[in-house]
Amino acid sequence: MIINDHFGYIEKQLRIQRELSIDNVSNDLKISKGYLSEAENGKRKLNEFTFRKFLDFYEIDFDFDPNLSKEVHRLLNDLMEAYTYKNSEKEEQILTIFADKTSSYEKSLACLYIPLFRMMAARKKDPASMSDLERNAFNEIDEYLPAFDNDEIALIFYLKAFQAGKRRAFDQSLDYYAQALAIFDGRLWPQLEGIIKLNYAYTIMFGKSYYEGYCVGLEAHDIFVKHGNYTRALMCDNNIANYLLCLQAFEGAKEYLRKILLSPSIQNVPVYGDAVTTMLITLTLEENFQKAIEFAAEHSIDANNGFIRNLPLVPYCHYRLGQYDQCLEQMAQFDPGLLESDDKALFGLLKAILKGDSAKIEAAKQKMRRICCRQRNWSMLMILYQLLIYYYKSVNDLESLVEAYEENNQVLRHQLPLKI
């Protein structure tokens, strides 16, 4: 970004902060309203003389020191390097440094970067937990998009896509990812394309197609391998395994997961836990229940962060092996506060089946189906229908069995059995 070319954007930001209308400024500075409007929207340049006249008239203290904008550029590049290589500690340090200096950046040539840093800080947050400043950043930055370089705009669209995905707004998320890839040129951050495609693939899997997600995931993997970023490449491997298990290609999924689990020092990075949990659901879906139980026992997962992943599948595996007491014992060992809604629904269904209560079985089935459809949790929908098909066979309920088979086939074709 060449800041001096965008005084119009900065003037607009300062004008809005002071609740001045464009008519106020036009009249006070004796300049054309049309010219000012075009300058504020990037259609014409606001020269430095007019910008300084604006600052003087409204007695705005502004720092023209170019070193501040250079400093923010360095921070942004350092932040992207940390993010690209999954250095969370360094990432937090940079965001803290920026937050501590935001007040000095607000009245300087670096002010246009403030929304972008706020978006980076808020990207992983649940939308409901974002501050007003963070939430506004995702909207107000649209006013200044032409001021940014192509890769910076690609990053902005990527962050919008990421947040839209967290809101389960998959169509909007897919659109933002497509815009990010369309404008990306790789001059600033060559691996940003891989980051976009890594997350784009996951959103495609949730909202559109298992196979298309798999194909884009392979593209992301190749980008990271090309740049020697093996942590990100292993993240792609785990996602590719998820796409393959949804395609019922279990041997292919396990091949990718073994590559992760056998990687040197992989226990020190989060992708290890992801691979363990993906292997557990893969073994369960291929009905290798004893192996799934043994695998879970042999590969511990740190649940200190409150995320127990797919471990609630272990009681289900005991049920499928006819080990009903162990199933109940295992369910009782889980802290209810750590269980996700789909886990609780699965446990509710298992308990109803073990009691043989037809009414409760139907209610629990409907509850789990609603939850998984709302989440677009395809793999847990597959677990649900695997369980239902097994149960209806065991009680010779042919009508319900046919329905379960039909709905399972819908899920395998990436169609939700229930409209949410």
PDB file of C-alpha atoms in Angstrom, residues 147-411:
ATOM      1  CA  ALA A 147      -5.920   1.106  -0.981  1.00  0.00           C
ATOM      2  CA  PHE A 148      -4.522  -2.369  -0.316  1.00  0.00           C
ATOM      3  CA  ASP A 149      -2.187  -4.533  -2.393  1.00  0.00           C
ATOM      4  CA  ASN A 150      -3.659  -7.629  -4.068  1.00  0.00           C
ATOM      5  CA  ASP A 151      -2.366 -10.088  -1.473  1.00  0.00           C
ATOM      6  CA  GLU A 152      -3.654  -7.857   1.313  1.00  0.00           C
ATOM      7  CA  ILE A 153      -7.100  -7.837  -0.315  1.00  0.00           C
ATOM      8  CA  ALA A 154      -6.879 -11.632  -0.698  1.00  0.00           C
ATOM      9  CA  LEU A 155      -6.133 -11.851   3.037  1.00  0.00           C
ATOM     10  CA  ILE A 156      -9.144  -9.642   3.813  1.00  0.00           C
ATOM     11  CA  PHE A 157     -11.476 -11.830   1.747  1.00  0.00           C
ATOM     12  CA  TYR A 158      -9.969 -14.928   3.352  1.00  0.00           C
ATOM     13  CA  LEU A 159     -10.673 -13.576   6.841  1.00  0.00           C
ATOM     14  CA  LYS A 160     -14.232 -12.713   5.832  1.00  0.00           C
ATOM     15  CA  ALA A 161     -14.655 -16.233   4.453  1.00  0.00           C
ATOM     16  CA  PHE A 162     -13.263 -17.776   7.633  1.00  0.00           C
ATOM     17  CA  GLN A 163     -15.701 -15.835   9.809  1.00  0.00           C
ATOM     18  CA  ALA A 164     -18.636 -16.598   7.502  1.00  0.00           C
ATOM     19  CA  GLY A 165     -17.785 -20.282   7.837  1.00  0.00           C
ATOM     20  CA  LYS A 166     -17.901 -20.001  11.612  1.00  0.00           C
ATOM     21  CA  ARG A 167     -21.426 -18.600  11.234  1.00  0.00           C
ATOM     22  CA  ARG A 168     -22.280 -21.623   9.046  1.00  0.00           C
ATOM     23  CA  ALA A 169     -22.949 -19.200   6.173  1.00  0.00           C
ATOM     24  CA  PHE A 170     -21.307 -21.618   3.734  1.00  0.00           C
ATOM     25  CA  ASP A 171     -22.441 -20.031   0.462  1.00  0.00           C
ATOM     26  CA  GLN A 172     -21.132 -16.640   1.562  1.00  0.00           C
ATOM     27  CA  SER A 173     -17.919 -18.233   2.808  1.00  0.00           C
ATOM     28  CA  LEU A 174     -17.351 -20.028  -0.514  1.00  0.00           C
ATOM     29  CA  ASP A 175     -17.917 -16.764  -2.395  1.00  0.00           C
ATOM     30  CA  TYR A 176     -15.337 -14.920  -0.280  1.00  0.00           C
ATOM     31  CA  TYR A 177     -12.783 -17.695  -0.745  1.00  0.00           C
ATOM     32  CA  ALA A 178     -13.295 -17.549  -4.515  1.00  0.00           C
ATOM     33  CA  GLN A 179     -12.763 -13.764  -4.453  1.00  0.00           C
ATOM     34  CA  ALA A 180      -9.614 -14.202  -2.384  1.00  0.00           C
ATOM     35  CA  LEU A 181      -8.126 -16.665  -4.877  1.00  0.00           C
ATOM     36  CA  ALA A 182      -9.145 -14.488  -7.834  1.00  0.00           C
ATOM     37  CA  ILE A 183      -7.187 -11.439  -6.615  1.00  0.00           C
ATOM     38  CA  PHE A 184      -4.226 -13.224  -4.981  1.00  0.00           C
ATOM     39  CA  ASP A 185      -0.932 -12.670  -6.847  1.00  0.00           C
ATOM     40  CA  GLY A 186       1.674 -14.018  -4.401  1.00  0.00           C
ATOM     41  CA  ARG A 187       3.964 -10.986  -4.423  1.00  0.00           C
ATOM     42  CA  LEU A 188       3.761 -10.483  -0.666  1.00  0.00           C
ATOM     43  CA  TRP A 189       2.926 -13.911   0.731  1.00  0.00           C
ATOM     44  CA  PRO A 190       3.262 -16.812  -1.740  1.00  0.00           C
ATOM     45  CA  GLN A 191       1.897 -19.370   0.740  1.00  0.00           C
ATOM     46  CA  LEU A 192      -1.306 -17.413   1.308  1.00  0.00           C
ATOM     47  CA  GLU A 193      -2.757 -19.293  -1.672  1.00  0.00           C
ATOM     48  CA  GLY A 194      -2.201 -22.551   0.196  1.00  0.00           C
ATOM     49  CA  ILE A 195      -3.797 -21.167   3.372  1.00  0.00           C
ATOM     50  CA  ILE A 196      -6.835 -20.001   1.401  1.00  0.00           C
ATOM     51  CA  LYS A 197      -7.177 -23.346  -0.399  1.00  0.00           C
ATOM     52  CA  LEU A 198      -6.685 -25.336   2.816  1.00  0.00           C
ATOM     53  CA  ASN A 199      -9.705 -23.627   4.373  1.00  0.00           C
ATOM     54  CA  TYR A 200     -11.616 -23.313   1.093  1.00  0.00           C
ATOM     55  CA  ALA A 201     -11.424 -27.099   0.684  1.00  0.00           C
ATOM     56  CA  TYR A 202     -12.821 -27.661   4.163  1.00  0.00           C
ATOM     57  CA  THR A 203     -15.719 -25.309   3.493  1.00  0.00           C
ATOM     58  CA  ILE A 204     -16.397 -27.004   0.149  1.00  0.00           C
ATOM     59  CA  MET A 205     -16.592 -30.334   1.989  1.00  0.00           C
ATOM     60  CA  PHE A 206     -19.065 -28.934   4.515  1.00  0.00           C
ATOM     61  CA  GLY A 207     -21.235 -27.006   2.114  1.00  0.00           C
ATOM     62  CA  LYS A 208     -20.890 -28.511  -1.344  1.00  0.00           C
ATOM     63  CA  SER A 209     -18.981 -31.697  -2.189  1.00  0.00           C
ATOM     64  CA  TYR A 210     -16.660 -34.233  -0.528  1.00  0.00           C
ATOM     65  CA  TYR A 211     -14.786 -34.862  -3.767  1.00  0.00           C
ATOM     66  CA  GLU A 212     -14.287 -31.207  -4.694  1.00  0.00           C
ATOM     67  CA  GLY A 213     -12.987 -30.583  -1.183  1.00  0.00           C
ATOM     68  CA  TYR A 214     -10.550 -33.451  -1.657  1.00  0.00           C
ATOM     69  CA  CYS A 215      -9.254 -32.013  -4.963  1.00  0.00           C
ATOM     70  CA  VAL A 216      -8.706 -28.492  -3.584  1.00  0.00           C
ATOM     71  CA  GLY A 217      -7.101 -29.992  -0.478  1.00  0.00           C
ATOM     72  CA  LEU A 218      -4.535 -31.746  -2.690  1.00  0.00           C
ATOM     73  CA  GLU A 219      -3.718 -28.401  -4.353  1.00  0.00           C
ATOM     74  CA  ALA A 220      -3.146 -26.770  -0.972  1.00  0.00           C
ATOM     75  CA  HIS A 221      -0.923 -29.658   0.116  1.00  0.00           C
ATOM     76  CA  ASP A 222       1.295 -29.305  -2.964  1.00  0.00           C
ATOM     77  CA  ILE A 223       1.754 -25.572  -2.347  1.00  0.00           C
ATOM     78  CA  PHE A 224       3.015 -26.128   1.200  1.00  0.00           C
ATOM     79  CA  VAL A 225       5.330 -28.971   0.155  1.00  0.00           C
ATOM     80  CA  LYS A 226       6.779 -26.719  -2.538  1.00  0.00           C
ATOM     81  CA  HIS A 227       7.655 -24.128   0.129  1.00  0.00           C
ATOM     82  CA  GLY A 228       8.900 -26.664   2.668  1.00  0.00           C
ATOM     83  CA  ASN A 229       6.069 -25.867   5.110  1.00  0.00           C
ATOM     84  CA  TYR A 230       5.529 -29.396   6.389  1.00  0.00           C
ATOM     85  CA  THR A 231       3.375 -28.460   9.367  1.00  0.00           C
ATOM     86  CA  ARG A 232       0.772 -26.963   7.041  1.00  0.00           C
ATOM     87  CA  ALA A 233       1.234 -29.877   4.618  1.00  0.00           C
ATOM     88  CA  LEU A 234       0.405 -32.311   7.432  1.00  0.00           C
ATOM     89  CA  MET A 235      -2.697 -30.260   8.241  1.00  0.00           C
ATOM     90  CA  CYS A 236      -3.718 -30.783   4.610  1.00  0.00           C
ATOM     91  CA  ASP A 237      -3.040 -34.530   4.979  1.00  0.00           C
ATOM     92  CA  ASN A 238      -5.443 -34.714   7.922  1.00  0.00           C
ATOM     93  CA  ASN A 239      -8.135 -32.798   6.036  1.00  0.00           C
ATOM     94  CA  ILE A 240      -7.653 -34.988   2.960  1.00  0.00           C
ATOM     95  CA  ALA A 241      -8.153 -38.019   5.201  1.00  0.00           C
ATOM     96  CA  ASN A 242     -11.444 -36.476   6.367  1.00  0.00           C
ATOM     97  CA  TYR A 243     -12.597 -36.022   2.774  1.00  0.00           C
ATOM     98  CA  LEU A 244     -11.638 -39.606   1.936  1.00  0.00           C
ATOM     99  CA  LEU A 245     -13.483 -41.091   4.906  1.00  0.00           C
ATOM    100  CA  CYS A 246     -16.603 -39.184   3.824  1.00  0.00           C
ATOM    101  CA  LEU A 247     -16.093 -40.783   0.402  1.00  0.00           C
ATOM    102  CA  GLN A 248     -15.850 -44.166   2.199  1.00  0.00           C
ATOM    103  CA  ALA A 249     -12.254 -44.526   0.951  1.00  0.00           C
ATOM    104  CA  PHE A 250     -11.063 -45.756   4.341  1.00  0.00           C
ATOM    105  CA  GLU A 251      -7.733 -47.287   3.277  1.00  0.00           C
ATOM    106  CA  GLY A 252      -6.748 -44.055   1.558  1.00  0.00           C
ATOM    107  CA  ALA A 253      -7.722 -42.057   4.645  1.00  0.00           C
ATOM    108  CA  LYS A 254      -5.659 -44.331   6.909  1.00  0.00           C
ATOM    109  CA  GLU A 255      -2.645 -44.017   4.614  1.00  0.00           C
ATOM    110  CA  TYR A 256      -2.652 -40.222   4.994  1.00  0.00           C
ATOM    111  CA  LEU A 257      -3.169 -40.492   8.752  1.00  0.00           C
ATOM    112  CA  ARG A 258      -0.315 -42.960   9.224  1.00  0.00           C
ATOM    113  CA  LYS A 259       1.972 -40.505   7.444  1.00  0.00           C
ATOM    114  CA  ILE A 260       1.058 -37.877  10.035  1.00  0.00           C
ATOM    115  CA  LEU A 261       1.306 -40.164  13.051  1.00  0.00           C
ATOM    116  CA  LEU A 262       4.726 -41.470  11.972  1.00  0.00           C
ATOM    117  CA  SER A 263       6.168 -38.003  11.341  1.00  0.00           C
ATOM    118  CA  PRO A 264       9.087 -37.077  13.668  1.00  0.00           C
ATOM    119  CA  SER A 265       8.140 -34.906  16.679  1.00  0.00           C
ATOM    120  CA  ILE A 266       4.547 -34.662  15.458  1.00  0.00           C
ATOM    121  CA  GLN A 267       3.306 -35.036  19.051  1.00  0.00           C
ATOM    122  CA  ASN A 268       4.381 -31.446  19.640  1.00  0.00           C
ATOM    123  CA  VAL A 269       1.911 -29.908  17.203  1.00  0.00           C
ATOM    124  CA  PRO A 270      -1.918 -29.808  17.277  1.00  0.00           C
ATOM    125  CA  VAL A 271      -2.248 -31.786  14.039  1.00  0.00           C
ATOM    126  CA  TYR A 272      -1.268 -34.930  15.973  1.00  0.00           C
ATOM    127  CA  GLY A 273      -4.488 -34.770  17.995  1.00  0.00           C
ATOM    128  CA  ASP A 274      -6.437 -34.074  14.809  1.00  0.00           C
ATOM    129  CA  ALA A 275      -4.927 -37.155  13.157  1.00  0.00           C
ATOM    130  CA  VAL A 276      -5.707 -39.342  16.178  1.00  0.00           C
ATOM    131  CA  THR A 277      -9.340 -38.278  16.221  1.00  0.00           C
ATOM    132  CA  THR A 278      -9.679 -38.676  12.432  1.00  0.00           C
ATOM    133  CA  MET A 279      -8.212 -42.181  12.621  1.00  0.00           C
ATOM    134  CA  LEU A 280     -10.674 -43.040  15.398  1.00  0.00           C
ATOM    135  CA  ILE A 281     -13.697 -42.058  13.325  1.00  0.00           C
ATOM    136  CA  THR A 282     -12.232 -43.781  10.245  1.00  0.00           C
ATOM    137  CA  LEU A 283     -11.841 -47.077  12.119  1.00  0.00           C
ATOM    138  CA  THR A 284     -15.356 -46.689  13.515  1.00  0.00           C
ATOM    139  CA  LEU A 285     -16.953 -46.020  10.140  1.00  0.00           C
ATOM    140  CA  GLU A 286     -15.256 -49.061   8.615  1.00  0.00           C
ATOM    141  CA  GLU A 287     -16.686 -51.035  11.553  1.00  0.00           C
ATOM    142  CA  ASN A 288     -13.305 -52.007  12.978  1.00  0.00           C
ATOM    143  CA  PHE A 289     -14.603 -51.343  16.492  1.00  0.00           C
ATOM    144  CA  GLN A 290     -12.057 -53.304  18.543  1.00  0.00           C
ATOM    145  CA  LYS A 291      -9.196 -51.645  16.695  1.00  0.00           C
ATOM    146  CA  ALA A 292     -10.789 -48.230  17.309  1.00  0.00           C
ATOM    147  CA  ILE A 293     -10.945 -48.896  21.065  1.00  0.00           C
ATOM    148  CA  GLU A 294      -7.325 -50.093  21.139  1.00  0.00           C
ATOM    149  CA  PHE A 295      -6.183 -47.148  19.036  1.00  0.00           C
ATOM    150  CA  ALA A 296      -7.854 -44.642  21.373  1.00  0.00           C
ATOM    151  CA  ALA A 297      -6.138 -46.304  24.362  1.00  0.00           C
ATOM    152  CA  GLU A 298      -2.725 -46.276  22.671  1.00  0.00           C
ATOM    153  CA  HIS A 299      -2.865 -42.663  21.465  1.00  0.00           C
ATOM    154  CA  SER A 300      -3.669 -40.238  24.244  1.00  0.00           C
ATOM    155  CA  ILE A 301      -5.205 -36.850  23.464  1.00  0.00           C
ATOM    156  CA  ASP A 302      -4.676 -33.830  25.713  1.00  0.00           C
ATOM    157  CA  ALA A 303      -8.172 -32.736  26.728  1.00  0.00           C
ATOM    158  CA  ASN A 304      -6.960 -29.973  29.039  1.00  0.00           C
ATOM    159  CA  ASN A 305      -8.207 -27.358  26.601  1.00  0.00           C
ATOM    160  CA  GLY A 306     -11.714 -28.744  26.947  1.00  0.00           C
ATOM    161  CA  PHE A 307     -11.799 -30.315  23.472  1.00  0.00           C
ATOM    162  CA  ILE A 308     -12.245 -34.098  23.661  1.00  0.00           C
ATOM    163  CA  ARG A 309     -12.553 -34.555  19.885  1.00  0.00           C
ATOM    164  CA  ASN A 310     -14.025 -37.920  18.819  1.00  0.00           C
ATOM    165  CA  LEU A 311     -13.323 -39.839  22.039  1.00  0.00           C
ATOM    166  CA  PRO A 312     -17.093 -40.205  22.702  1.00  0.00           C
ATOM    167  CA  LEU A 313     -17.063 -42.754  19.866  1.00  0.00           C
ATOM    168  CA  VAL A 314     -15.357 -45.246  22.202  1.00  0.00           C
ATOM    169  CA  PRO A 315     -18.574 -46.051  24.151  1.00  0.00           C
ATOM    170  CA  TYR A 316     -20.351 -46.540  20.820  1.00  0.00           C
ATOM    171  CA  CYS A 317     -17.663 -49.008  19.747  1.00  0.00           C
ATOM    172  CA  HIS A 318     -18.205 -50.965  22.984  1.00  0.00           C
ATOM    173  CA  TYR A 319     -21.929 -51.058  22.223  1.00  0.00           C
ATOM    174  CA  ARG A 320     -21.307 -52.420  18.737  1.00  0.00           C
ATOM    175  CA  LEU A 321     -19.149 -55.181  20.230  1.00  0.00           C
ATOM    176  CA  GLY A 322     -21.971 -56.148  22.583  1.00  0.00           C
ATOM    177  CA  GLN A 323     -20.076 -54.790  25.596  1.00  0.00           C
ATOM    178  CA  TYR A 324     -23.051 -52.931  27.046  1.00  0.00           C
ATOM    179  CA  ASP A 325     -21.713 -52.519  30.597  1.00  0.00           C
ATOM    180  CA  GLN A 326     -18.460 -51.048  29.250  1.00  0.00           C
ATOM    181  CA  CYS A 327     -20.501 -48.729  27.012  1.00  0.00           C
ATOM    182  CA  LEU A 328     -22.396 -47.341  30.011  1.00  0.00           C
ATOM    183  CA  GLU A 329     -19.230 -47.127  32.124  1.00  0.00           C
ATOM    184  CA  GLN A 330     -17.364 -45.249  29.406  1.00  0.00           C
ATOM    185  CA  MET A 331     -20.210 -42.764  28.923  1.00  0.00           C
ATOM    186  CA  ALA A 332     -20.307 -42.116  32.685  1.00  0.00           C
ATOM    187  CA  GLN A 333     -16.609 -41.207  32.680  1.00  0.00           C
ATOM    188  CA  PHE A 334     -17.062 -38.183  30.424  1.00  0.00           C
ATOM    189  CA  ASP A 335     -17.484 -34.751  31.966  1.00  0.00           C
ATOM    190  CA  PRO A 336     -20.839 -33.500  30.583  1.00  0.00           C
ATOM    191  CA  GLY A 337     -19.378 -30.003  30.412  1.00  0.00           C
ATOM    192  CA  LEU A 338     -16.840 -31.169  27.814  1.00  0.00           C
ATOM    193  CA  LEU A 339     -19.306 -32.963  25.566  1.00  0.00           C
ATOM    194  CA  GLU A 340     -20.401 -31.279  22.340  1.00  0.00           C
ATOM    195  CA  SER A 341     -24.095 -31.276  21.442  1.00  0.00           C
ATOM    196  CA  ASP A 342     -23.659 -34.124  18.921  1.00  0.00           C
ATOM    197  CA  ASP A 343     -21.798 -36.199  21.544  1.00  0.00           C
ATOM    198  CA  LYS A 344     -24.610 -35.692  24.050  1.00  0.00           C
ATOM    199  CA  ALA A 345     -27.147 -36.668  21.410  1.00  0.00           C
ATOM    200  CA  LEU A 346     -25.204 -39.846  20.594  1.00  0.00           C
ATOM    201  CA  PHE A 347     -25.029 -40.781  24.276  1.00  0.00           C
ATOM    202  CA  GLY A 348     -28.754 -40.109  24.645  1.00  0.00           C
ATOM    203  CA  LEU A 349     -29.498 -42.413  21.715  1.00  0.00           C
ATOM    204  CA  LEU A 350     -27.239 -45.181  23.040  1.00  0.00           C
ATOM    205  CA  LYS A 351     -28.862 -45.026  26.474  1.00  0.00           C
ATOM    206  CA  ALA A 352     -32.344 -45.172  24.944  1.00  0.00           C
ATOM    207  CA  ILE A 353     -31.366 -48.191  22.827  1.00  0.00           C
ATOM    208  CA  LEU A 354     -29.868 -49.990  25.814  1.00  0.00           C
ATOM    209  CA  LYS A 355     -33.114 -49.411  27.735  1.00  0.00           C
ATOM    210  CA  GLY A 356     -35.186 -50.584  24.771  1.00  0.00           C
ATOM    211  CA  ASP A 357     -37.473 -47.542  25.025  1.00  0.00           C
ATOM    212  CA  SER A 358     -38.923 -47.057  21.532  1.00  0.00           C
ATOM    213  CA  ALA A 359     -40.305 -43.567  22.185  1.00  0.00           C
ATOM    214  CA  LYS A 360     -37.022 -42.325  23.609  1.00  0.00           C
ATOM    215  CA  ILE A 361     -35.090 -43.947  20.775  1.00  0.00           C
ATOM    216  CA  GLU A 362     -37.179 -42.060  18.208  1.00  0.00           C
ATOM    217  CA  ALA A 363     -36.834 -38.754  20.097  1.00  0.00           C
ATOM    218  CA  ALA A 364     -33.054 -39.209  20.521  1.00  0.00           C
ATOM    219  CA  LYS A 365     -32.677 -40.138  16.842  1.00  0.00           C
ATOM    220  CA  GLN A 366     -34.528 -37.024  15.717  1.00  0.00           C
ATOM    221  CA  LYS A 367     -32.502 -34.834  18.093  1.00  0.00           C
ATOM    222  CA  MET A 368     -29.147 -36.142  16.856  1.00  0.00           C
ATOM    223  CA  ARG A 369     -30.273 -35.839  13.247  1.00  0.00           C
ATOM    224  CA  ARG A 370     -31.294 -32.190  13.763  1.00  0.00           C
ATOM    225  CA  ILE A 371     -28.039 -31.326  15.514  1.00  0.00           C
ATOM    226  CA  CYS A 372     -25.807 -32.988  12.918  1.00  0.00           C
ATOM    227  CA  CYS A 373     -27.736 -31.483  10.008  1.00  0.00           C
ATOM    228  CA  ARG A 374     -27.534 -28.020  11.580  1.00  0.00           C
ATOM    229  CA  GLN A 375     -23.767 -28.477  12.045  1.00  0.00           C
ATOM    230  CA  ARG A 376     -23.387 -30.181   8.654  1.00  0.00           C
ATOM    231  CA  ASN A 377     -21.443 -32.778  10.598  1.00  0.00           C
ATOM    232  CA  TRP A 378     -21.316 -35.334   7.801  1.00  0.00           C
ATOM    233  CA  SER A 379     -19.142 -37.910   9.542  1.00  0.00           C
ATOM    234  CA  MET A 380     -21.374 -37.972  12.637  1.00  0.00           C
ATOM    235  CA  LEU A 381     -24.421 -38.333  10.387  1.00  0.00           C
ATOM    236  CA  MET A 382     -22.711 -41.400   8.941  1.00  0.00           C
ATOM    237  CA  ILE A 383     -22.149 -42.723  12.473  1.00  0.00           C
ATOM    238  CA  LEU A 384     -25.824 -42.060  13.279  1.00  0.00           C
ATOM    239  CA  TYR A 385     -27.092 -44.077  10.309  1.00  0.00           C
ATOM    240  CA  GLN A 386     -24.541 -46.807  10.869  1.00  0.00           C
ATOM    241  CA  LEU A 387     -25.944 -47.174  14.389  1.00  0.00           C
ATOM    242  CA  LEU A 388     -29.586 -46.990  13.276  1.00  0.00           C
ATOM    243  CA  ILE A 389     -29.119 -49.569  10.510  1.00  0.00           C
ATOM    244  CA  TYR A 390     -27.473 -51.950  12.974  1.00  0.00           C
ATOM    245  CA  TYR A 391     -30.200 -51.422  15.586  1.00  0.00           C
ATOM    246  CA  TYR A 392     -33.166 -51.742  13.200  1.00  0.00           C
ATOM    247  CA  LYS A 393     -31.701 -54.959  11.818  1.00  0.00           C
ATOM    248  CA  SER A 394     -31.343 -56.340  15.349  1.00  0.00           C
ATOM    249  CA  VAL A 395     -35.035 -55.684  16.185  1.00  0.00           C
ATOM    250  CA  ASN A 396     -36.269 -56.574  12.671  1.00  0.00           C
ATOM    251  CA  ASP A 397     -37.911 -53.155  12.135  1.00  0.00           C
ATOM    252  CA  LEU A 398     -37.957 -53.289   8.339  1.00  0.00           C
ATOM    253  CA  GLU A 399     -39.827 -50.031   7.745  1.00  0.00           C
ATOM    254  CA  SER A 400     -37.387 -48.000   9.855  1.00  0.00           C
ATOM    255  CA  LEU A 401     -34.466 -49.910   8.363  1.00  0.00           C
ATOM    256  CA  VAL A 402     -35.442 -48.935   4.813  1.00  0.00           C
ATOM    257  CA  GLU A 403     -35.810 -45.303   5.894  1.00  0.00           C
ATOM    258  CA  ALA A 404     -32.372 -45.373   7.562  1.00  0.00           C
ATOM    259  CA  TYR A 405     -30.771 -46.837   4.433  1.00  0.00           C
ATOM    260  CA  GLU A 406     -32.404 -44.187   2.242  1.00  0.00           C
ATOM    261  CA  GLU A 407     -31.284 -41.317   4.469  1.00  0.00           C
ATOM    262  CA  ASN A 408     -27.785 -42.786   4.768  1.00  0.00           C
ATOM    263  CA  ASN A 409     -27.541 -42.854   0.972  1.00  0.00           C
ATOM    264  CA  GLN A 410     -28.511 -39.188   0.931  1.00  0.00           C
ATOM    265  CA  VAL A 411     -25.648 -38.378   3.309  1.00  0.00           C
TER     266      VAL A 411
END
